[in-house]
Tab-separated table of C-alpha atoms in Angstrom:
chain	number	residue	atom	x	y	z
A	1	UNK	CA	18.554	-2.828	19.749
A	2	UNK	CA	15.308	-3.659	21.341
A	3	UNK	CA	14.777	-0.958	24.276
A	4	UNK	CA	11.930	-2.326	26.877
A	5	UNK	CA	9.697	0.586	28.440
A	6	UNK	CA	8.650	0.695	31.676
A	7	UNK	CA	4.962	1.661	32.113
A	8	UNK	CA	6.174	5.273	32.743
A	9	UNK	CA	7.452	5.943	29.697
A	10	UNK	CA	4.775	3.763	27.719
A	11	UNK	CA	2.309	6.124	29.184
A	12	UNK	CA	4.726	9.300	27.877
A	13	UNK	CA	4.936	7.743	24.696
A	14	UNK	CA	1.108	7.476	24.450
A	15	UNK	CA	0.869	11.533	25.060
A	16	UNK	CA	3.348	11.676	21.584
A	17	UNK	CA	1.259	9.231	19.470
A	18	UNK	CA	-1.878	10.951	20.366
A	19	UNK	CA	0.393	14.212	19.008
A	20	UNK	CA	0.447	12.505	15.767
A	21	UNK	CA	-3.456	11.301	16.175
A	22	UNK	CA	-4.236	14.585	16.211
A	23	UNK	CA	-2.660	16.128	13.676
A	24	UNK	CA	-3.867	13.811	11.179
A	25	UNK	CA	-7.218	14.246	12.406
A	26	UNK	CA	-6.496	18.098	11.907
A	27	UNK	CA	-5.523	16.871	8.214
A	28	UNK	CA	-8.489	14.848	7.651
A	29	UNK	CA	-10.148	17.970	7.844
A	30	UNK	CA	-9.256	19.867	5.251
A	31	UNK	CA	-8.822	17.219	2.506
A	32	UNK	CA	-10.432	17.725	-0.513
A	33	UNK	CA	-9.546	18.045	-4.247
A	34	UNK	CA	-7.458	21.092	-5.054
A	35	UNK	CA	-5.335	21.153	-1.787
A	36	UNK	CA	-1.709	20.279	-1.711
A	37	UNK	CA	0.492	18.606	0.272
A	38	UNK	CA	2.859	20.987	0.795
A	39	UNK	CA	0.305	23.161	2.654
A	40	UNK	CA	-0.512	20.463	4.762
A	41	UNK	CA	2.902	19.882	5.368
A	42	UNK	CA	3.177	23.537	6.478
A	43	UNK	CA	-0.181	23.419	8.706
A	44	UNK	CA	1.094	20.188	10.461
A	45	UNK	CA	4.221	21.629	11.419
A	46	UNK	CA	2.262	24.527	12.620
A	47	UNK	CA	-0.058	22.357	14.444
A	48	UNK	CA	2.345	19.937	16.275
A	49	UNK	CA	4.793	23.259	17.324
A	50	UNK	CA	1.485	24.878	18.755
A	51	UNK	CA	0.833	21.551	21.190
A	52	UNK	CA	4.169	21.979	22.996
A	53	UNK	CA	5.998	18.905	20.465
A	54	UNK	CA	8.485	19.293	17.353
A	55	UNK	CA	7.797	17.513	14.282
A	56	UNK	CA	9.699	14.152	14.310
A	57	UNK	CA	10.263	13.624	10.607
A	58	UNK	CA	11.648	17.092	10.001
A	59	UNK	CA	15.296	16.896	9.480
A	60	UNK	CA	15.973	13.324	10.309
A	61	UNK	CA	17.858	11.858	7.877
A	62	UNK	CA	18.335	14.727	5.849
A	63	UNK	CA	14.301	14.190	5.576
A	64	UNK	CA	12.526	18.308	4.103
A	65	UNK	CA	9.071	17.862	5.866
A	66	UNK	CA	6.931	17.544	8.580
A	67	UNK	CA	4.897	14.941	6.650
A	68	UNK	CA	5.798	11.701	4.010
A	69	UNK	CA	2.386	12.393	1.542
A	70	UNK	CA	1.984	9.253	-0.539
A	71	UNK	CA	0.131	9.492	-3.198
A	72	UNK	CA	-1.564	6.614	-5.655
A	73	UNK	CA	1.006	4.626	-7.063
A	74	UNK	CA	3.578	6.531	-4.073
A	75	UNK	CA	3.989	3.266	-1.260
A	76	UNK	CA	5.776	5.658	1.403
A	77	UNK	CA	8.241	8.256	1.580
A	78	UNK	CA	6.401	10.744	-0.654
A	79	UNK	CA	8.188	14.243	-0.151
A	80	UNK	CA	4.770	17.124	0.142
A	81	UNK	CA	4.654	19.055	-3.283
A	82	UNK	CA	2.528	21.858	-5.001
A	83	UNK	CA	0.418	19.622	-7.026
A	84	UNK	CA	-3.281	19.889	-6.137
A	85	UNK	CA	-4.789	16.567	-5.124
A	86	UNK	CA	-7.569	15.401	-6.957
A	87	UNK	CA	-10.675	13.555	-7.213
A	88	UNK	CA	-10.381	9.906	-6.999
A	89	UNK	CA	-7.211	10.471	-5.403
A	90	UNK	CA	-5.886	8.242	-2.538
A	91	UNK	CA	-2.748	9.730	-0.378
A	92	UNK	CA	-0.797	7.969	2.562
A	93	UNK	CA	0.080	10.603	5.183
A	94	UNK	CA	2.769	9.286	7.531
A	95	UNK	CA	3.399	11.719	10.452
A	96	UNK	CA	6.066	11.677	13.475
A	97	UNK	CA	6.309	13.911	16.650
A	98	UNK	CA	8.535	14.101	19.687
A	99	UNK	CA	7.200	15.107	23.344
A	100	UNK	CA	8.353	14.197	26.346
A	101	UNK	CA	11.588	12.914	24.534
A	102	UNK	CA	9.153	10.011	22.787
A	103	UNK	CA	8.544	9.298	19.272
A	104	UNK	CA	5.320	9.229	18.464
A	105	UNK	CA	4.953	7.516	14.321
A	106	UNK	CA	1.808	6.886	12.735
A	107	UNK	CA	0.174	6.952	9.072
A	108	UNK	CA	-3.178	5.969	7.386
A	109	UNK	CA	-4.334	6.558	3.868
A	110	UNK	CA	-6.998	8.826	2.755
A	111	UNK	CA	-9.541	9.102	0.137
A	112	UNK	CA	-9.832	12.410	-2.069
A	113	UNK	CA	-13.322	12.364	-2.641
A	114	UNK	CA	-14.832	9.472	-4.484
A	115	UNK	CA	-12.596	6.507	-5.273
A	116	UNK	CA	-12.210	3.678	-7.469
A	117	UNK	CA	-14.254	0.404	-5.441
A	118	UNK	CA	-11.228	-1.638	-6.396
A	119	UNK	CA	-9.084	0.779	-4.843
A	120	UNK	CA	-11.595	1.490	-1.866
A	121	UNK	CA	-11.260	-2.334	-1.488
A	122	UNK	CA	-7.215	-2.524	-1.304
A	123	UNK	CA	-7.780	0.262	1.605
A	124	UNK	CA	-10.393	-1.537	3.577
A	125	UNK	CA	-8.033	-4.458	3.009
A	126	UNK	CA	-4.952	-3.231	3.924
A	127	UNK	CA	-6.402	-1.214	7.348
A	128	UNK	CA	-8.006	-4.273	8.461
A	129	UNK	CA	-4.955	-6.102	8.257
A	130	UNK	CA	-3.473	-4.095	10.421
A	131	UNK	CA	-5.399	-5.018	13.079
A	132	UNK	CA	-5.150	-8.741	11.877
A	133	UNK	CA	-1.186	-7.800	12.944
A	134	UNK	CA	-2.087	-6.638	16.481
A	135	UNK	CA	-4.182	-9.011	17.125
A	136	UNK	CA	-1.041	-11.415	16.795
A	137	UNK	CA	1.154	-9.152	18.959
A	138	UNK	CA	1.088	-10.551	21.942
A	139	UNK	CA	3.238	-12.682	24.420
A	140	UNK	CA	4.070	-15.861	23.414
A	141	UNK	CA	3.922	-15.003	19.677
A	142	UNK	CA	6.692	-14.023	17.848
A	143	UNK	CA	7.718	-11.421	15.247
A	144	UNK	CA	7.505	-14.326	12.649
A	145	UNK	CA	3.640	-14.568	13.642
A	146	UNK	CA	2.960	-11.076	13.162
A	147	UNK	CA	4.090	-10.843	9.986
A	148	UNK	CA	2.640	-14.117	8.631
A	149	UNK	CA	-1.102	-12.387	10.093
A	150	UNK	CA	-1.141	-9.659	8.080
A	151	UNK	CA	0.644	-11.384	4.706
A	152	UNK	CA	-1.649	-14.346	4.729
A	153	UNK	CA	-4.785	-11.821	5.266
A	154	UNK	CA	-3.650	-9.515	2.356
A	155	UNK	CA	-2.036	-12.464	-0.166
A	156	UNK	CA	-5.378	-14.367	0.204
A	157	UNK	CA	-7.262	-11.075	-1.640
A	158	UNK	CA	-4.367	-11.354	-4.650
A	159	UNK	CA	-2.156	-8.060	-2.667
A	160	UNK	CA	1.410	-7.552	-2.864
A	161	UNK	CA	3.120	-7.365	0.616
A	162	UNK	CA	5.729	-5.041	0.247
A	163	UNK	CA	9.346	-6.683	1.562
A	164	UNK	CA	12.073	-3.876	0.924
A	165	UNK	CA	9.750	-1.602	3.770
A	166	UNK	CA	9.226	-2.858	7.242
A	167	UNK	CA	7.400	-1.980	10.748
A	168	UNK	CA	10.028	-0.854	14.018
A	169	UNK	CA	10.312	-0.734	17.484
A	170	UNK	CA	9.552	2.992	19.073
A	171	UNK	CA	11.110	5.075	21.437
A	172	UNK	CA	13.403	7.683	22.367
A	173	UNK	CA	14.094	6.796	18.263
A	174	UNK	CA	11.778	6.572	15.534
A	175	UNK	CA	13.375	3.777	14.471
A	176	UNK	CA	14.790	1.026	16.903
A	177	UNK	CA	14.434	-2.809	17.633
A	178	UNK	CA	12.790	-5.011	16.390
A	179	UNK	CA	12.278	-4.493	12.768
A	180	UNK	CA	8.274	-5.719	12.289
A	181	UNK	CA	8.036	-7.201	8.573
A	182	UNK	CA	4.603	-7.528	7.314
A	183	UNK	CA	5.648	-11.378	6.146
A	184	UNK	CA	6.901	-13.672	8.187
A	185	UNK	CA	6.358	-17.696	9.241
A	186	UNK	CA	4.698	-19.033	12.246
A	187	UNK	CA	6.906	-19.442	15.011
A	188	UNK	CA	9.792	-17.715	13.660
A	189	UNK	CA	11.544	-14.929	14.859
A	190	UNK	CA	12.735	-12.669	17.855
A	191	UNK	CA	9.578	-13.677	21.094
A	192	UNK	CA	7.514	-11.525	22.209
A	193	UNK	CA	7.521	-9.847	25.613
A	194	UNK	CA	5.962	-7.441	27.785
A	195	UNK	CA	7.652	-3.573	27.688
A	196	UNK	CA	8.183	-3.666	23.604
A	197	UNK	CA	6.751	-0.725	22.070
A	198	UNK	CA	6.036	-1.253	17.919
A	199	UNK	CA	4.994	0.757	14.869
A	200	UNK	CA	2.972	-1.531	13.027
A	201	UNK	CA	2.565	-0.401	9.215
A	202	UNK	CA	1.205	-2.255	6.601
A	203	UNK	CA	2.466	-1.392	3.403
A	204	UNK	CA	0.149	-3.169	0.661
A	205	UNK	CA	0.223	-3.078	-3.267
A	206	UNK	CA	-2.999	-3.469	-5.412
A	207	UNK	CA	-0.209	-5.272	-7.836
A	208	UNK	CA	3.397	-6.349	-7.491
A	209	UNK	CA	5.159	-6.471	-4.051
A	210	UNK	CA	7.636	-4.764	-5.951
A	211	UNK	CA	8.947	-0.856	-5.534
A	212	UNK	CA	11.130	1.403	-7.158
A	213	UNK	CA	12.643	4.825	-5.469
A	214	UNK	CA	12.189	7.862	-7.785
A	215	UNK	CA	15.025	10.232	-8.730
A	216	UNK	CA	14.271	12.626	-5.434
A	217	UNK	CA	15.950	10.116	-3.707
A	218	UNK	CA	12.723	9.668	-1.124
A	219	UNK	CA	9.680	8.606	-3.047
A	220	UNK	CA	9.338	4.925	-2.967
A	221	UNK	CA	6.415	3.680	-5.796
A	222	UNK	CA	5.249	0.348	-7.096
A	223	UNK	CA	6.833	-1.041	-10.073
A	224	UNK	CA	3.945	-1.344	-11.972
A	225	UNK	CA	2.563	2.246	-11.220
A	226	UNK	CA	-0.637	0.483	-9.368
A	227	UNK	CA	-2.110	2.166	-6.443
A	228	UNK	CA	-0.679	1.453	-2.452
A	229	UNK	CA	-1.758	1.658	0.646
A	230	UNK	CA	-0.385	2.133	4.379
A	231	UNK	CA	-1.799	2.084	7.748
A	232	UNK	CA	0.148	2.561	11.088
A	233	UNK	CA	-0.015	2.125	14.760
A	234	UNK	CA	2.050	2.859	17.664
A	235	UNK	CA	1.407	-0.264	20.056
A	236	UNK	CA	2.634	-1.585	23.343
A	237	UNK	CA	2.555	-4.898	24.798
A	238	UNK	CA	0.753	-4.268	28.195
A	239	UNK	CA	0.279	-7.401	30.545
A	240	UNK	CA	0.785	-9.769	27.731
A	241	UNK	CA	-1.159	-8.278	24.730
A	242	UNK	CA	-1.047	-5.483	22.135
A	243	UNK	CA	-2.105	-1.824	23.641
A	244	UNK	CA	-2.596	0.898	21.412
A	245	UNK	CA	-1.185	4.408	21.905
A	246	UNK	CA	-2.018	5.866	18.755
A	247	UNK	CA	-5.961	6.205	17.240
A	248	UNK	CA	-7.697	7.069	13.800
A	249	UNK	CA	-10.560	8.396	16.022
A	250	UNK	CA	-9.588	11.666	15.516
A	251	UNK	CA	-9.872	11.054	11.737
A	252	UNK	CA	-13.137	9.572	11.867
A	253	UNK	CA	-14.677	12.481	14.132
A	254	UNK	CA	-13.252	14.837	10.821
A	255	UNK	CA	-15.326	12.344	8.997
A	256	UNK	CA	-18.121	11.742	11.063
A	257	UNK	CA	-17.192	7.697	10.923
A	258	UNK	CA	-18.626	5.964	14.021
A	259	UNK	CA	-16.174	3.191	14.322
A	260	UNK	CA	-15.300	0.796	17.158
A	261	UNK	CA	-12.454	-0.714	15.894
A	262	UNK	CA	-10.029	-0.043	18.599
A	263	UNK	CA	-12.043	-0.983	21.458
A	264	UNK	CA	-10.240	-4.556	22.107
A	265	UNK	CA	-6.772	-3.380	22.292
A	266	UNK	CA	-7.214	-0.787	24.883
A	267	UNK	CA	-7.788	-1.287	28.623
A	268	UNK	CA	-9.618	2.188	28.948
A	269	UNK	CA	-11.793	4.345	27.388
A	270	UNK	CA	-10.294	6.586	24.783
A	271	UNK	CA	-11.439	10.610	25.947
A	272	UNK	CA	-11.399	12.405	22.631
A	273	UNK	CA	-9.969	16.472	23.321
């Protein structure tokens, strides 16, 4: 069911994505070979209790953790573990928290020190598609459009698009209406209108399209063991056109990356605090 916000509640559900913006800029941190996911899981739990929100992933669904750590070959779903990550390592962290009764649901994939340039490449790739799908969120598209944005963008560099694993509407729900696949034809699909409020999540494969779930019943990996890749937003469709709630910037002040990526989709100034 597709649940339109007013501009109330889009502005609540911005205060939970920039919850989640946040804490993986808290992550970005303190990644480096030899940590583990697990502690990170425990720190981000820590982190999202101590700004007045409750982890959103924890529990739902049966789900064990704060945080979905992804790691190589891992697409999504990747439950946190004691196994130190290592150099050349890449890891999707996919974080949710709930404030003000919002979801707020986003993810991007880090490098563990230095990484393979073919793998650095299906990164760059995959996060700039991303915005290629944003871009194409707007009224008067529809979710067809979307998805054929960031599949053409990603098929035309030789990438599987994942198809069992999809985008969703946000809200008082991590997961409602519409689903947002990240394939789709021109002109096809559910239109476009303003109040809809979206994770958008690339989820691309170096190989096959193709994925596998392991025996833990959570971690979802490519068939052919080759490395993934996943970038999320939260976005709302403001006047007409795509308006992010969520940011990396937090990430790239960790990093010290100077990036204006996100300046066209938002109609003020981001205040980093």
């Amino acid at each position: 069911m597709i649940i339109l916000k007013s501009s109330e509640e889009i502005e609540l559900m911005r205060e939970s994505a920039l919850i989640v913006s946040k804490t993986l800029g808290m992550i970005a941190g303190l990644l480096k070979p030899g940590i583990t996911t697990k502690k990170l899981d425990q720190l981000a739990e820590e982190f999202i209790r101590d700004h007045g929100a409750v982890p959103g992933f924890l529990g739902l669904y049966g789900c064990p953790s704060t945080l979905l750590t992804s790691v190589n070959e891992a697409v999504v779903h990747g439950l946190p573990t004691d196994h130190p990550l290592k150099e050349g390592d890449i890891v999707s962290i996919d974080c949710g928290a709930v404030l003000n009764e919002f979801y707020g649901d986003h993810a991007y994939t880090f490098e563990i020190g230095e990484i393979d340039p073919k793998t650095k490449k299906l990164l760059d790739v995959t996060k700039a598609s991303l915005y290629e799908g944003i871009r194409a969120l707007h009224v008067g598209n529809r979710i067809g459009d979307v998805g054929f944005a960031i599949q053409s963008f990603c098929e035309k560099e030789g990438y599987g698009v994942v198809r069992d694993l999809v985008g969703h509407g946000l809200g008082k729900k991590l997961h409602e209406g519409p689903e947002m696949p990240n394939f789709g034809r021109r002109g096809k699909g559910k239109k476009l209108v303003n109040g809809m409020t979206i994770a958008i999540e690339p989820m691309i494969n170096m190989g096959t399209h193709k994925v596998r779930t392991l025996k833990d019943g959570w971690t979802i990996v490519t068939n052919d063991l080759l490395p993934s890749a996943h970038f999320e937003h939260d976005v709302a469709i403001v006047n007409g056109k795509a308006e992010l709630l969520s940011t990396f910037q937090y990430i790239y002040e960790a990093l010290g990356i100077e990036s204006d990526e996100e300046d066209e989709f938002r109609t003020k100034p981001l205040v980093l605090n």
